[in-house]
Structures are given as structure tokens and as C-alpha cells.
XYZ file of C-alpha atoms in Angstrom:
352
model
C 75.374 -7.792 23.096
C 77.089 -6.641 26.287
C 75.917 -5.421 29.685
C 76.767 -1.868 28.566
C 74.218 -2.111 25.730
C 71.571 -0.450 27.860
C 67.823 -0.564 27.238
C 65.036 1.832 28.184
C 62.797 0.546 30.961
C 59.225 0.570 29.697
C 57.756 4.024 29.085
C 60.469 5.640 31.242
C 63.766 7.173 30.184
C 65.695 5.002 32.673
C 68.630 3.095 31.132
C 69.202 -0.437 32.391
C 71.434 -3.377 31.460
C 69.988 -6.233 29.352
C 70.553 -8.676 32.227
C 69.911 -7.627 35.814
C 71.522 -9.061 38.926
C 69.082 -10.792 41.258
C 70.023 -11.028 44.925
C 67.604 -13.540 46.421
C 70.704 -15.750 46.637
C 72.629 -13.156 48.705
C 72.757 -14.472 52.262
C 72.551 -17.955 53.776
C 69.595 -17.276 56.078
C 67.321 -19.451 53.925
C 69.794 -22.326 53.766
C 71.090 -22.189 50.184
C 72.429 -18.709 49.411
C 75.896 -17.193 49.007
C 77.784 -15.892 52.011
C 78.937 -12.260 52.050
C 82.322 -13.057 50.483
C 80.885 -14.947 47.497
C 78.017 -12.476 47.127
C 80.557 -9.644 46.934
C 82.478 -11.482 44.199
C 79.265 -11.944 42.197
C 78.348 -8.278 42.658
C 81.821 -7.095 41.613
C 81.836 -9.341 38.533
C 78.486 -7.956 37.367
C 79.311 -4.297 37.996
C 82.862 -4.547 36.583
C 81.375 -5.941 33.345
C 79.209 -2.833 33.025
C 76.007 -4.070 34.663
C 73.958 -1.382 36.384
C 70.614 -3.003 37.320
C 70.376 -4.682 40.749
C 67.195 -6.417 41.959
C 66.380 -7.180 45.597
C 63.514 -7.144 48.117
C 63.010 -6.055 51.703
C 62.458 -9.676 52.776
C 65.114 -11.562 50.773
C 67.105 -13.783 53.124
C 65.438 -11.994 56.035
C 66.945 -8.642 55.047
C 70.502 -9.909 54.499
C 70.350 -9.311 50.727
C 69.638 -5.593 51.154
C 72.217 -5.259 53.915
C 74.869 -6.930 51.750
C 74.059 -4.545 48.899
C 74.286 -1.598 51.259
C 77.862 -2.675 52.018
C 78.820 -3.500 48.412
C 77.515 -0.415 46.605
C 79.780 2.163 48.273
C 80.914 4.899 45.897
C 79.248 3.137 42.923
C 75.774 4.288 44.001
C 75.249 6.829 41.216
C 76.197 4.253 38.566
C 73.601 1.730 39.718
C 69.847 1.356 39.426
C 68.643 -0.237 42.663
C 65.275 -1.991 42.564
C 63.544 -3.401 45.629
C 60.052 -4.570 46.580
C 57.415 -4.397 49.287
C 54.424 -6.613 50.145
C 55.923 -9.613 51.961
C 55.539 -9.650 55.735
C 58.503 -8.231 57.651
C 57.403 -9.492 61.077
C 55.790 -12.937 61.523
C 52.413 -12.733 63.218
C 51.905 -9.023 62.505
C 49.275 -8.723 59.747
C 50.125 -5.073 59.032
C 53.809 -5.863 58.382
C 52.778 -7.343 55.031
C 50.373 -6.499 52.225
C 49.946 -3.671 49.746
C 48.305 -1.095 52.029
C 49.780 2.332 52.728
C 50.999 1.468 56.232
C 53.125 -1.488 55.150
C 54.287 0.329 52.031
C 55.638 3.285 53.979
C 57.243 1.178 56.714
C 58.756 -1.185 54.138
C 60.320 1.714 52.221
C 61.910 3.029 55.398
C 63.281 -0.412 56.255
C 64.717 -0.864 52.746
C 66.357 2.578 52.828
C 68.023 1.681 56.131
C 69.142 -1.756 54.983
C 70.449 -0.472 51.649
C 72.107 2.554 53.241
C 70.762 4.863 50.530
C 68.608 7.989 50.284
C 66.379 6.682 47.511
C 65.070 3.580 45.748
C 65.338 3.894 41.981
C 62.651 1.312 41.145
C 60.094 0.207 43.742
C 57.895 -2.825 43.079
C 54.668 -4.068 44.507
C 55.811 -7.676 45.042
C 52.487 -9.481 44.716
C 48.781 -8.637 44.719
C 47.350 -9.134 48.241
C 43.689 -9.376 47.139
C 42.646 -6.991 49.931
C 43.923 -3.443 49.294
C 42.008 -1.109 46.971
C 43.823 -0.014 43.770
C 43.407 3.719 44.492
C 45.065 3.333 47.908
C 48.043 1.597 46.285
C 48.509 4.008 43.388
C 48.031 7.169 45.453
C 50.493 5.954 48.108
C 53.067 5.028 45.462
C 52.659 8.464 43.879
C 53.158 10.099 47.278
C 56.450 8.224 47.637
C 57.588 9.378 44.192
C 56.701 12.986 45.047
C 58.659 12.662 48.302
C 61.771 11.543 46.394
C 62.131 8.330 48.384
C 61.352 6.300 45.251
C 61.786 7.356 41.620
C 59.949 4.778 39.472
C 57.355 2.125 40.232
C 56.804 -1.417 39.037
C 54.612 -4.391 39.839
C 55.095 -8.158 40.114
C 52.928 -11.257 40.270
C 49.536 -9.607 39.733
C 46.708 -10.419 37.263
C 46.809 -8.481 33.995
C 43.307 -7.068 34.424
C 44.207 -5.625 37.816
C 47.437 -4.045 36.537
C 45.538 -2.533 33.597
C 42.990 -1.079 36.015
C 45.726 0.455 38.172
C 47.696 1.816 35.226
C 44.568 3.426 33.791
C 43.758 4.914 37.192
C 47.250 6.420 37.412
C 47.030 7.873 33.911
C 43.601 9.396 34.533
C 44.587 11.011 37.834
C 48.068 12.136 36.866
C 49.786 9.746 39.268
C 53.077 7.986 38.583
C 52.517 5.019 36.239
C 54.085 1.590 36.359
C 57.149 1.319 34.102
C 58.150 -2.271 34.878
C 56.499 -5.669 35.170
C 58.397 -8.455 36.913
C 56.907 -11.889 36.253
C 58.033 -15.470 36.049
C 58.910 -16.167 32.420
C 60.904 -18.979 30.896
C 60.554 -21.929 28.565
C 58.769 -23.786 31.381
C 56.470 -20.845 32.258
C 54.964 -19.265 29.160
C 51.342 -18.794 30.239
C 52.181 -15.117 30.877
C 52.198 -14.719 27.083
C 48.397 -14.956 27.084
C 47.577 -11.724 28.937
C 50.433 -10.218 30.957
C 53.027 -9.679 28.227
C 50.637 -8.171 25.634
C 49.292 -5.896 28.378
C 52.828 -4.799 29.265
C 53.636 -3.974 25.641
C 50.408 -1.984 25.268
C 50.634 -0.021 28.530
C 54.347 0.771 28.581
C 55.731 -1.690 31.121
C 59.118 -3.238 30.464
C 59.114 -6.963 31.255
C 61.739 -8.357 33.610
C 61.512 -12.157 33.822
C 62.341 -13.789 37.116
C 63.498 -17.414 37.191
C 64.414 -17.426 33.462
C 66.113 -20.809 34.028
C 62.985 -22.321 35.560
C 64.706 -22.524 38.932
C 67.558 -24.511 37.440
C 65.433 -27.045 35.557
C 66.488 -25.539 32.207
C 70.145 -25.612 33.260
C 69.972 -29.402 33.032
C 70.334 -30.012 36.760
C 67.454 -32.462 36.993
C 66.267 -35.648 35.273
C 63.045 -37.654 35.275
C 64.249 -39.329 38.479
C 63.916 -35.942 40.192
C 60.290 -35.363 39.207
C 58.240 -34.468 42.275
C 55.591 -32.050 43.486
C 55.593 -30.281 46.828
C 52.856 -28.418 48.661
C 55.123 -27.240 51.475
C 54.371 -23.673 52.621
C 57.753 -23.104 54.273
C 60.819 -22.053 52.257
C 62.726 -25.294 51.645
C 66.365 -25.401 52.845
C 67.342 -26.970 49.490
C 67.145 -25.527 45.985
C 65.545 -28.748 44.734
C 62.866 -28.396 47.398
C 62.192 -24.810 46.345
C 61.768 -25.842 42.703
C 59.547 -28.764 43.656
C 57.301 -26.380 45.604
C 57.112 -24.112 42.527
C 55.624 -26.988 40.509
C 58.351 -27.058 37.845
C 59.819 -30.484 38.587
C 57.456 -32.261 36.222
C 57.715 -34.456 33.124
C 56.989 -31.647 30.667
C 59.669 -29.386 32.124
C 62.238 -32.181 31.877
C 61.242 -32.709 28.212
C 61.700 -28.991 27.477
C 65.064 -29.013 29.267
C 66.163 -31.917 27.066
C 65.510 -29.837 23.919
C 67.402 -26.898 25.444
C 70.356 -29.188 26.080
C 70.208 -30.488 22.486
C 70.287 -26.957 21.062
C 73.152 -26.048 23.395
C 75.191 -29.023 22.217
C 74.630 -28.046 18.586
C 75.930 -24.550 19.296
C 78.820 -25.544 21.519
C 77.115 -23.568 24.287
C 75.423 -24.465 27.577
C 71.758 -25.023 28.511
C 71.738 -22.034 30.889
C 72.948 -19.674 28.199
C 70.489 -20.994 25.625
C 67.536 -20.680 28.036
C 68.473 -17.099 28.896
C 69.092 -16.240 25.238
C 65.564 -17.449 24.450
C 64.076 -14.901 26.872
C 66.319 -12.150 25.469
C 64.954 -12.852 21.973
C 61.490 -11.622 23.014
C 61.192 -7.887 22.167
C 58.907 -7.271 25.151
C 61.633 -8.431 27.540
C 63.949 -5.693 28.842
C 66.186 -7.503 31.316
C 65.953 -11.089 32.628
C 66.936 -11.371 36.287
C 70.028 -13.483 36.821
C 70.241 -15.372 40.091
C 73.553 -16.950 41.048
C 74.986 -18.566 44.171
C 78.560 -18.683 42.865
C 80.788 -16.568 40.638
C 80.970 -19.498 38.207
C 77.182 -19.482 37.828
C 77.209 -15.721 37.272
C 79.884 -16.090 34.552
C 77.802 -18.823 32.976
C 74.648 -16.711 32.869
C 76.332 -13.577 31.526
C 77.549 -15.647 28.580
C 73.952 -15.690 27.308
C 74.547 -12.214 25.878
C 76.868 -13.809 23.308
C 74.374 -16.474 22.161
C 72.422 -15.898 18.929
C 69.728 -18.501 18.350
C 68.785 -19.216 14.737
C 65.141 -18.963 13.627
C 65.056 -22.769 13.347
C 66.359 -23.215 16.888
C 63.905 -20.641 18.251
C 61.088 -22.462 16.464
C 62.067 -25.810 18.016
C 62.228 -24.315 21.498
C 58.912 -22.536 20.977
C 57.165 -25.669 19.746
C 58.323 -27.931 22.584
C 57.250 -25.351 25.181
C 54.160 -23.860 23.512
C 51.438 -23.230 26.137
C 47.868 -24.368 25.514
C 45.636 -21.547 24.253
C 43.067 -20.043 26.606
C 39.706 -18.372 26.065
C 38.942 -15.995 24.374
C 41.973 -16.330 22.075
C 41.329 -20.076 21.724
C 37.885 -19.227 20.323
C 38.562 -16.010 18.406
C 41.621 -17.339 16.577
C 39.723 -20.254 15.006
C 39.382 -19.946 11.198
C 35.565 -19.978 11.407
C 35.460 -17.057 13.836
C 38.087 -15.097 11.882
C 35.956 -15.589 8.769
C 32.901 -14.296 10.622
C 34.778 -11.267 11.997
C 36.469 -10.167 8.766
C 34.064 -11.551 6.181
C 36.866 -13.300 4.321
C 38.764 -10.030 3.667
C 42.390 -9.605 4.682
C 42.887 -6.871 7.281
C 46.347 -6.038 8.636
C 46.564 -6.630 12.378
C 47.913 -4.122 14.858
C 51.263 -5.056 16.400
């Protein structure tokens, strides 16, 4: 597989690369990102290899990520699919500079267009559910932006499956633009999204784009049991280790999963990062994992995942060591007794 082996994004006809370039690492404003020179080298490497799918957000590194992209894109604009996001507050202390409501949405779009130096956003995400704005306000405002031409497609991140299903149904019923993409955390150390979010995406036509497919670096083998810690800090840590600790992934189970990833990588003569990314690519619901890199070397490393083919036995080992605990109602319905009661002992083919 290569970056030029494009995939369709959800129910849309948009063609995107099988790995997308994340830019939360573009800019040093948060203490651990790439400066403009290194960010440009990463961008050029990705685009020169045939990559066309760039992911950013209005608030990444306090706007530096979008501004860098605005400088880098240049005459390549028509070759690239630019995705950005709104929700996160753009002005500390101003409650209306964040959230999912129409006011912040419209102002955030305008800010992103200025920072990116473009006339349109190809894919525009709701970044996270704010638990305050009504679904019809969100979907109608997003549709207005599509009709205006300022955005072309819409997606959603970090929102409960039931809420996304409600909003997608609302859009379909009223003839508004539907979601075509779902960006969620998904990796060998975060598989709980398999319970509800990923089946919902497959059913409703949303292509899945995993963020943090390396578990923040845990699956790359950067940490050991000596690094295990939890953090409840609300501020963005100035260190990558601090960021991962605040995400809750520096725990014993994650280190155990990372050990199995490393074992598989050694068997294949590959690297843990490539194996972890290849595992996400093996899921048919996944369209394009988001690659984050602070150096060109890391970007090279991650792109090598496209050349990794895991065997069924290796996939099974990785699945077993990382298998999430079942939740209700599947935990109940999938029991042999309940299946017997539902189907009366007859075999009935399941829907895919």
C-alpha cells in the first residue's frame, strides 16, 4: 500500500490517502512541537510521497499549526484535502469563543480561513461535544456553511455514538449535509470505541480516522513500567510524557500491550510504531489513521506502516492482549443462553 492508494471518505466521493498528516505537533507554542523548519520538512515529505490529507484545528499550538500550513500549502492547494476543527475556545475567559453553538462555529471558520490562507475548508469537524448546544442548531449551522461554500464536508470527533446517530438522522430527515467522517481515539491501548462508535460509523456512512494510533507514543516502545503514572493536570503539559500521563495511557496494561507489539515487530524485522499503525489499518472501518510527528525521522518511521502486512496469527495475538472488556447490552445478549432464547437454537446468518 502507498499514500497514492486513495480511499473514499465515508459516504462521500472524496478521495483521501490511507494515512493522514496530523499537525498538532506543528509549532512549539505548547512546549514540545516542531519549529517551522522541521514542520515544513515533515509536510514536504508527506506530500512528495503522494499524501493528500492534512489534519489540523483552529486551536492547535495556539493557531501556529494552521498558520504554518497556510505558508506550506502554496500552489499545492488543489492537490490537498485540508481538514480542520472548531469547538475549542479561541480566547481564554470568553465563553462564546468555544463550544458548538452557531456563533463560535461561524467565528472559528473565519479564523481558520484566515490562518490557513484559503477560500474553503474541505472537511470541517466538530471537535468535541460541548453538552450544551442543541443538535438542530449544530446541524443547521453546519449545513449553512456547506451551502455558503466555506466548508465542503463535515465530520465529528469525540462525541457519544447515540448523539452522533441522532444528529446524522436529523440531517438525513431534513436534507442537511450529513457527517462523512468520525475522528476518534483508536489504538491497541484504546479499543472501547469498538463497542458503539465504530459499528455506528460503519452503519451510518462515516469513515473512521483514528487519532493517537500509537497511544501517544506508548506503543512505540518509548516507556517502561518505571514510567507508569497518572496525571489529573488540566493544563497542557510542556512534556510529551506529561501529556500521555494526563491521557491515562501510562498504565500497566498499556505497557503490557506495548511489549507484545515490540515482540511482533522483532519477529517481522519491523518497528513497534509501524506494527501499531498497521494494526489500525487492518480494520476495514478505518479510512486513514492520523500520523503525528515532531521530526522527519518519526514521519518516515510512521509512513513505513503502509508496507507492513500482519499475519492472521499476529493480528490474533495483538487482539487478544488488548481485547476490551464487553459492555452491556452486548455482554448480556452475546451469552449462549440469550442467543438460544433469541434464535430458538436455529442458525440465522448475521448482518455484517
